[in-house]
XYZ file of C-alpha atoms in Angstrom:
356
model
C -1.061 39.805 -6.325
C 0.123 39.411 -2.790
C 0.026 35.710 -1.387
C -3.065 36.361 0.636
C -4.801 37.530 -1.784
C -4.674 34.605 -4.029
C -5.172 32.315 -1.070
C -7.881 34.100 -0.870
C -9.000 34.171 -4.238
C -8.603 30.087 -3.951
C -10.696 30.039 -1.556
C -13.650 32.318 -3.172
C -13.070 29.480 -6.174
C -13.455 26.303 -3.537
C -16.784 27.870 -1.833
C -18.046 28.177 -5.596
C -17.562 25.554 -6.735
C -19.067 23.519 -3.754
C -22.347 26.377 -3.940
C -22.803 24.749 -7.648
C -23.098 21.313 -6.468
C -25.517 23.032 -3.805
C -27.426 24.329 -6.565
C -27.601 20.531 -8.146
C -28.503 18.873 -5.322
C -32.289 19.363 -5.776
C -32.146 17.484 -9.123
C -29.705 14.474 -8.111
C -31.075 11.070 -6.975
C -29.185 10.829 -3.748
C -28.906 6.884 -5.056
C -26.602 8.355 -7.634
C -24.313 10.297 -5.185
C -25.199 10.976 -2.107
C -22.283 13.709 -1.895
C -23.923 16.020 -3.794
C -26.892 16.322 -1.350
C -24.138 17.019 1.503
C -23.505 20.540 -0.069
C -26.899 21.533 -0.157
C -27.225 21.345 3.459
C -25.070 23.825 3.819
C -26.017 26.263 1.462
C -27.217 29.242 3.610
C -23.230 29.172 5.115
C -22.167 29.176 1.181
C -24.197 32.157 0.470
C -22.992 33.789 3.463
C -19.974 33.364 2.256
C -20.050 34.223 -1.470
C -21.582 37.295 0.382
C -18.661 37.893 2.559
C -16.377 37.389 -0.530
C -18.599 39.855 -2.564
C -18.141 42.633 -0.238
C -13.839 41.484 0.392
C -13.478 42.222 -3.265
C -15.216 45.228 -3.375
C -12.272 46.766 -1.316
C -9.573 44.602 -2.684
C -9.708 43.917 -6.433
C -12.958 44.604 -7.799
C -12.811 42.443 -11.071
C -12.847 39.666 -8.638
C -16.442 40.580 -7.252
C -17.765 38.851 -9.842
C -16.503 35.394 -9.585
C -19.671 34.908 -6.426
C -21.636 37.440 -7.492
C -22.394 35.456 -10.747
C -22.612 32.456 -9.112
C -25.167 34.058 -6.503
C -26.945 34.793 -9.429
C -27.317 31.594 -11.298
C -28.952 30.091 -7.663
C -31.345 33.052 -7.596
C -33.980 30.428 -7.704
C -32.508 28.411 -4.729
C -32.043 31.686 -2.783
C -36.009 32.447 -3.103
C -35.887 28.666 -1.135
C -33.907 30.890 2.243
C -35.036 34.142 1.849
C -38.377 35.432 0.505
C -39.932 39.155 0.487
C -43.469 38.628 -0.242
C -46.514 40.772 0.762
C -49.990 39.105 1.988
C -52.387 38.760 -0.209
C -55.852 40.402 0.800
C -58.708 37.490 0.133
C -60.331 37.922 -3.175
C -63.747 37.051 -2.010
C -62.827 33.168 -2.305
C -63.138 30.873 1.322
C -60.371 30.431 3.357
C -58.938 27.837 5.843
C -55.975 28.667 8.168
C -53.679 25.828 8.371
C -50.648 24.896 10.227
C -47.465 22.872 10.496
C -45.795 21.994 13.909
C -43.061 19.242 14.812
C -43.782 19.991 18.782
C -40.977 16.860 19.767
C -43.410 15.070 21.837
C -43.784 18.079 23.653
C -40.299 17.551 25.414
C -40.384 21.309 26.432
C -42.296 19.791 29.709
C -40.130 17.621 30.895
C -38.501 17.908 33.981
C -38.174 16.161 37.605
C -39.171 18.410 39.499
C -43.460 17.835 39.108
C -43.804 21.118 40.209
C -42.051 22.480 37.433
C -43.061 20.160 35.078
C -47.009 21.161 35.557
C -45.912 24.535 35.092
C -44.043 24.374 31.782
C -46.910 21.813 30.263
C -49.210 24.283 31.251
C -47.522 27.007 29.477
C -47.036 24.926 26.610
C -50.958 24.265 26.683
C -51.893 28.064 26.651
C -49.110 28.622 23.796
C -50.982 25.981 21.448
C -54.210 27.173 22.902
C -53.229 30.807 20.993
C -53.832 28.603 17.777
C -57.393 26.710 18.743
C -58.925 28.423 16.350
C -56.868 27.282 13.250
C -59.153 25.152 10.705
C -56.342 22.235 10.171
C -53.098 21.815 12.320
C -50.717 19.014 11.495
C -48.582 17.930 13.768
C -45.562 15.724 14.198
C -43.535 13.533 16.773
C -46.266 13.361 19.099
C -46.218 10.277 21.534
C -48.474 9.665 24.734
C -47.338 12.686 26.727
C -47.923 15.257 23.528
C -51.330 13.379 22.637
C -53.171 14.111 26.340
C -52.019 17.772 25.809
C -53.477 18.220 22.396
C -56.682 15.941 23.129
C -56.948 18.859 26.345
C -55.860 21.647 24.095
C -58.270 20.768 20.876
C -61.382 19.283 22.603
C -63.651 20.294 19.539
C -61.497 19.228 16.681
C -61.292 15.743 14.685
C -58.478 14.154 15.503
C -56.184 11.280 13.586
C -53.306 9.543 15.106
C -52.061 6.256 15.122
C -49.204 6.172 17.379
C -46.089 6.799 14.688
C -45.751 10.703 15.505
C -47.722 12.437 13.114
C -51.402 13.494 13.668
C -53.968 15.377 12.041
C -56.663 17.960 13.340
C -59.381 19.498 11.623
C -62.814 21.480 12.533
C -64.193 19.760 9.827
C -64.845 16.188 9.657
C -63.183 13.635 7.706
C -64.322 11.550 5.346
C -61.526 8.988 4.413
C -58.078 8.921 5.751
C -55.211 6.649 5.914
C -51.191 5.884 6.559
C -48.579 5.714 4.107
C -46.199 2.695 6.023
C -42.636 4.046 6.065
C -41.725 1.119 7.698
C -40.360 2.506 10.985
C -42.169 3.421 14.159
C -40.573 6.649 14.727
C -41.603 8.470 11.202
C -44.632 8.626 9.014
C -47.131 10.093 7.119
C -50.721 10.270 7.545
C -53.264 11.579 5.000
C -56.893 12.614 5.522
C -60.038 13.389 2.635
C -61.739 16.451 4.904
C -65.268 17.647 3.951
C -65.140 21.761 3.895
C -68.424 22.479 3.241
C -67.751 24.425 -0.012
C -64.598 21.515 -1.249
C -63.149 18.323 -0.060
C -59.339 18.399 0.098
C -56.529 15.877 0.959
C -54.240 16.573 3.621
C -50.967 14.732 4.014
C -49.287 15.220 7.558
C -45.264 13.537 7.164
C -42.200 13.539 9.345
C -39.529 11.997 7.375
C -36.533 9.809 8.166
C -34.230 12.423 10.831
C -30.482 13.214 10.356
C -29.977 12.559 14.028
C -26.558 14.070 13.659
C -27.462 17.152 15.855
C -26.323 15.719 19.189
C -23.035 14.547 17.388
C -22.628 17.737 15.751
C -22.617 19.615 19.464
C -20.796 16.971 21.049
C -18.170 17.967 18.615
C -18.348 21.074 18.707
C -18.087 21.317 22.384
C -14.889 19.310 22.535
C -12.212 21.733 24.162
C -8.893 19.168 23.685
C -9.585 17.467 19.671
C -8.250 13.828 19.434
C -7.602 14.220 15.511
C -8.194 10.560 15.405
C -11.359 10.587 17.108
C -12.998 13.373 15.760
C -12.230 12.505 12.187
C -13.774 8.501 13.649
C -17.351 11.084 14.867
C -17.246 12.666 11.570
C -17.334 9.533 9.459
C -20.074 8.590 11.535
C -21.869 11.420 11.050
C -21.555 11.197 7.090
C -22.665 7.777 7.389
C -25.688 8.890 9.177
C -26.400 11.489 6.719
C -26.037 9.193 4.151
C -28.144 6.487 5.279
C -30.437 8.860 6.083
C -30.974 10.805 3.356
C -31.457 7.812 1.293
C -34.610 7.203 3.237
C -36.224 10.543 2.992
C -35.956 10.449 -0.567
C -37.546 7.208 -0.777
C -40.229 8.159 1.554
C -40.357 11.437 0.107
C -41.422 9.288 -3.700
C -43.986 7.279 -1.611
C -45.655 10.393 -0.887
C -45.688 11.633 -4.413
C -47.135 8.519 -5.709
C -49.607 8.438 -3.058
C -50.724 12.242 -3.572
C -50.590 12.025 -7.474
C -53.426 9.726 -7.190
C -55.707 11.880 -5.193
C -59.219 12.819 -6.306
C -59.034 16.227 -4.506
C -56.790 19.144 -4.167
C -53.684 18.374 -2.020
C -51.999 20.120 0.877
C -48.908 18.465 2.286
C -47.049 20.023 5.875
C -45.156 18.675 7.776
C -41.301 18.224 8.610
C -39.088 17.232 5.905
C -36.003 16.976 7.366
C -34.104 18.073 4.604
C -33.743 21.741 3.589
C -34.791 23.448 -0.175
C -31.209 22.218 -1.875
C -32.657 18.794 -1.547
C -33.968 15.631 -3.981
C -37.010 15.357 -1.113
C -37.767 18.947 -1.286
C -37.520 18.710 -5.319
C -39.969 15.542 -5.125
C -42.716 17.207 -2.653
C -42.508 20.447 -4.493
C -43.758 19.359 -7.522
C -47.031 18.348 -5.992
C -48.210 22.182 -4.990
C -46.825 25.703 -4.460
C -44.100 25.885 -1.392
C -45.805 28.251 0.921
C -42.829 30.181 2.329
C -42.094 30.897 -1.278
C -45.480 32.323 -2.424
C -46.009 34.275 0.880
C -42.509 34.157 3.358
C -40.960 37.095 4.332
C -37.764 37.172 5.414
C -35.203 34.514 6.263
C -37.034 31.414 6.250
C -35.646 29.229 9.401
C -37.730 26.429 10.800
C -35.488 24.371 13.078
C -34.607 26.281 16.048
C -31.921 23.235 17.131
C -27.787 23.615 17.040
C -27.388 23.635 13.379
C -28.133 27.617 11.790
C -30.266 28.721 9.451
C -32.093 25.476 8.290
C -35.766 25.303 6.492
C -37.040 21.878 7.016
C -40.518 22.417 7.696
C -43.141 23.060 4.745
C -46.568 23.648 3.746
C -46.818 22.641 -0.238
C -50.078 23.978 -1.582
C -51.852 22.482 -4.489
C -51.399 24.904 -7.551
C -55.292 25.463 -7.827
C -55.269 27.244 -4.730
C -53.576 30.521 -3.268
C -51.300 30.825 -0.767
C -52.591 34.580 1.130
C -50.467 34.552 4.387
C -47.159 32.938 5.481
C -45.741 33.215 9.086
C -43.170 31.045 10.916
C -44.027 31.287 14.499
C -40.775 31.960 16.721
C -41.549 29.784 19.841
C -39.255 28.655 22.743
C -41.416 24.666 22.973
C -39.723 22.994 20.544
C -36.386 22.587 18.375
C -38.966 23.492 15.039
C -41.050 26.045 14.818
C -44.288 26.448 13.811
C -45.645 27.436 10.421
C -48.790 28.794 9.436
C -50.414 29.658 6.356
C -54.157 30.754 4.978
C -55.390 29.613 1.914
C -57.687 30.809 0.104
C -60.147 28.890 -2.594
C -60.584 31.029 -5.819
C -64.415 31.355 -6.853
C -65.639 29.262 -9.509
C -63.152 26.716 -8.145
C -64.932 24.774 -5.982
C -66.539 21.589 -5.714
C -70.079 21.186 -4.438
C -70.241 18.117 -2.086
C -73.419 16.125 -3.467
């Protein structure tokens, strides 16, 4: 074999190997090892390229092929987490809400010092959202003052909870109980809310976990034209740190959640941004409360976060297991750094509960 070749065949081994911790990250208690979590952030670049070694071997030495197609293979579950090709499901004759997810960033799109400008983009932000009035439940995170007067103008006829951490709820229908789960910070949280239907009463949990708030480091990097080895390995440390600190958080917030929602007396949906992709201990937790709705109904490549970092799902709909998950769309929008996600659900007849 010529030297390249098994420096490339190395290499093929390395990028497996790291994909298999990938494909344990899900399962690992990031207060174990909070390495393991690292790799599953970057699984959709370790698929592209076990793909990318797939296709080099096919040309090169063929019994080599198999060294990432295998392991491709034994993640087939984790790749249904990136990439999904589902068909809608026509309604069965059950009811149906629509419902969406939307991390709008306080609305930042409108910013800018020019008023005149300024009006103009919040006004084309306002008849974006207003495409969506209609939808039965939105949740919606990292919403201060500014993004609050443009959904109280945008949703006039909707029920509205928000208490000033980020995350709000809106519904047509009226609540009947609802409630925070404390994270402790003033920047994330989770709100949940007990919503009559008419035909069922359901809980709906709107979260923003703990951020990574490595983005802006990432592209600062990135962006560096002359490298000062000893600085950027100093920004990368910090950046690891970040992740790790982090990442402990959303997986603690993510098991406040799940004791929270195991103790509902309705049907649970939780949406909201996760911050952490589908190789993750917070996406493990939250998933085993309901059916991920990207999964059931997705089509396509299933990227939420529109910021620096490529091909990252970190915003979810997870839909109790006594319902069904009809439609799935990810809404490709220019206001935010997430997009929006929106689902219908339908009820199954003989199901439901009668309000008394």
């Amino acid at each position: 074999m010529k030297f390249l070749d098994k420096g490339i065949l190395l290499l093929n081994i390395g990028v497996v190997i790291a994909t298999l911790f990938a494909y344990l990250a899900p399962v690992i208690d990031p207060e174990l090892t909070w390495t393991i979590s690292f790799f599953g952030l970057f699984y959709p670049v370790l698929l592209i390229l076990n793909l990318g070694f797939v296709v080099f071997w096919i040309f090169k030495k063929t019994s080599y092929l198999w060294l990432s197609l295998i392991c491709i293979a034994l993640g087939y579950s984790q790749l249904k987490g990136f990439m999904a090709f589902n068909s809608e499901i026509v309604e069965q004759g059950g009811e149906t809400i629509t419902f969406m997810t939307y991390n709008i960033s306080n609305a930042s799109f409108g910013y800018d010092k020019k008023k005149k400008n300024r009006d103009e983009k919040k006004e084309a932000f306002i008849e974006f959202l207003k495409q969506y009035k209609e939808t039965d439940i939105f949740c919606i995170q990292e919403v201060g003052a500014y993004a609050y007067d443009i959904l109280k103008k945008t949703f006039p006829s909707h029920h509205m909870y928000y208490k000033e951490k980020g995350a709000v709820i809106l519904s047509k229908y009226p609540f009947i109980k609802k409630g925070e789960i404390d994270f402790g910070t003033i920047t994330n949280s989770c709100l949940w809310a007990d919503i009559n239907l008419k035909f069922d009463t359901i809980r709906v949990y709107s979260y923003h976990l703990q951020s990574n708030r490595i983005s802006a480091d990432a592209e600062k990097l990135a962006n560096q034209t002359e490298i000062d080895q000893k600085k950027a390995w100093y920004d990368i440390k910090g950046m690891l740190r970040k992740f790790r600190n982090h990442h402990l958080a959303r997986s603690r917030q993510a098991e406040k959640i799940e004791d929270h929602a195991k103790k509902s007396p309705y049907k649970n949906i939780l949406a909201g941004d996760l911050n952490d992709p589908p190789q993750s201990y917070t996406y493990h937790v939250l998933s085993e409360l309901g059916q991920d709705a990207f999964r059931e109904r997705g089509y396509g490549i299933g990227t939420t976060y529109a910021g620096k970092i490529p091909l990252l799902r970190i915003d979810y709909i997870f839909v109790d297991k006594a319902l069904k998950v009809n439609t799935f769309d990810i809404i490709k929008d220019s206001f935010s750094d997430h997009y929006a996600v929106s689902s219908t659900i339908e009820f199954p007849e003989g199901n439901n509960e009668e309000e008394q």
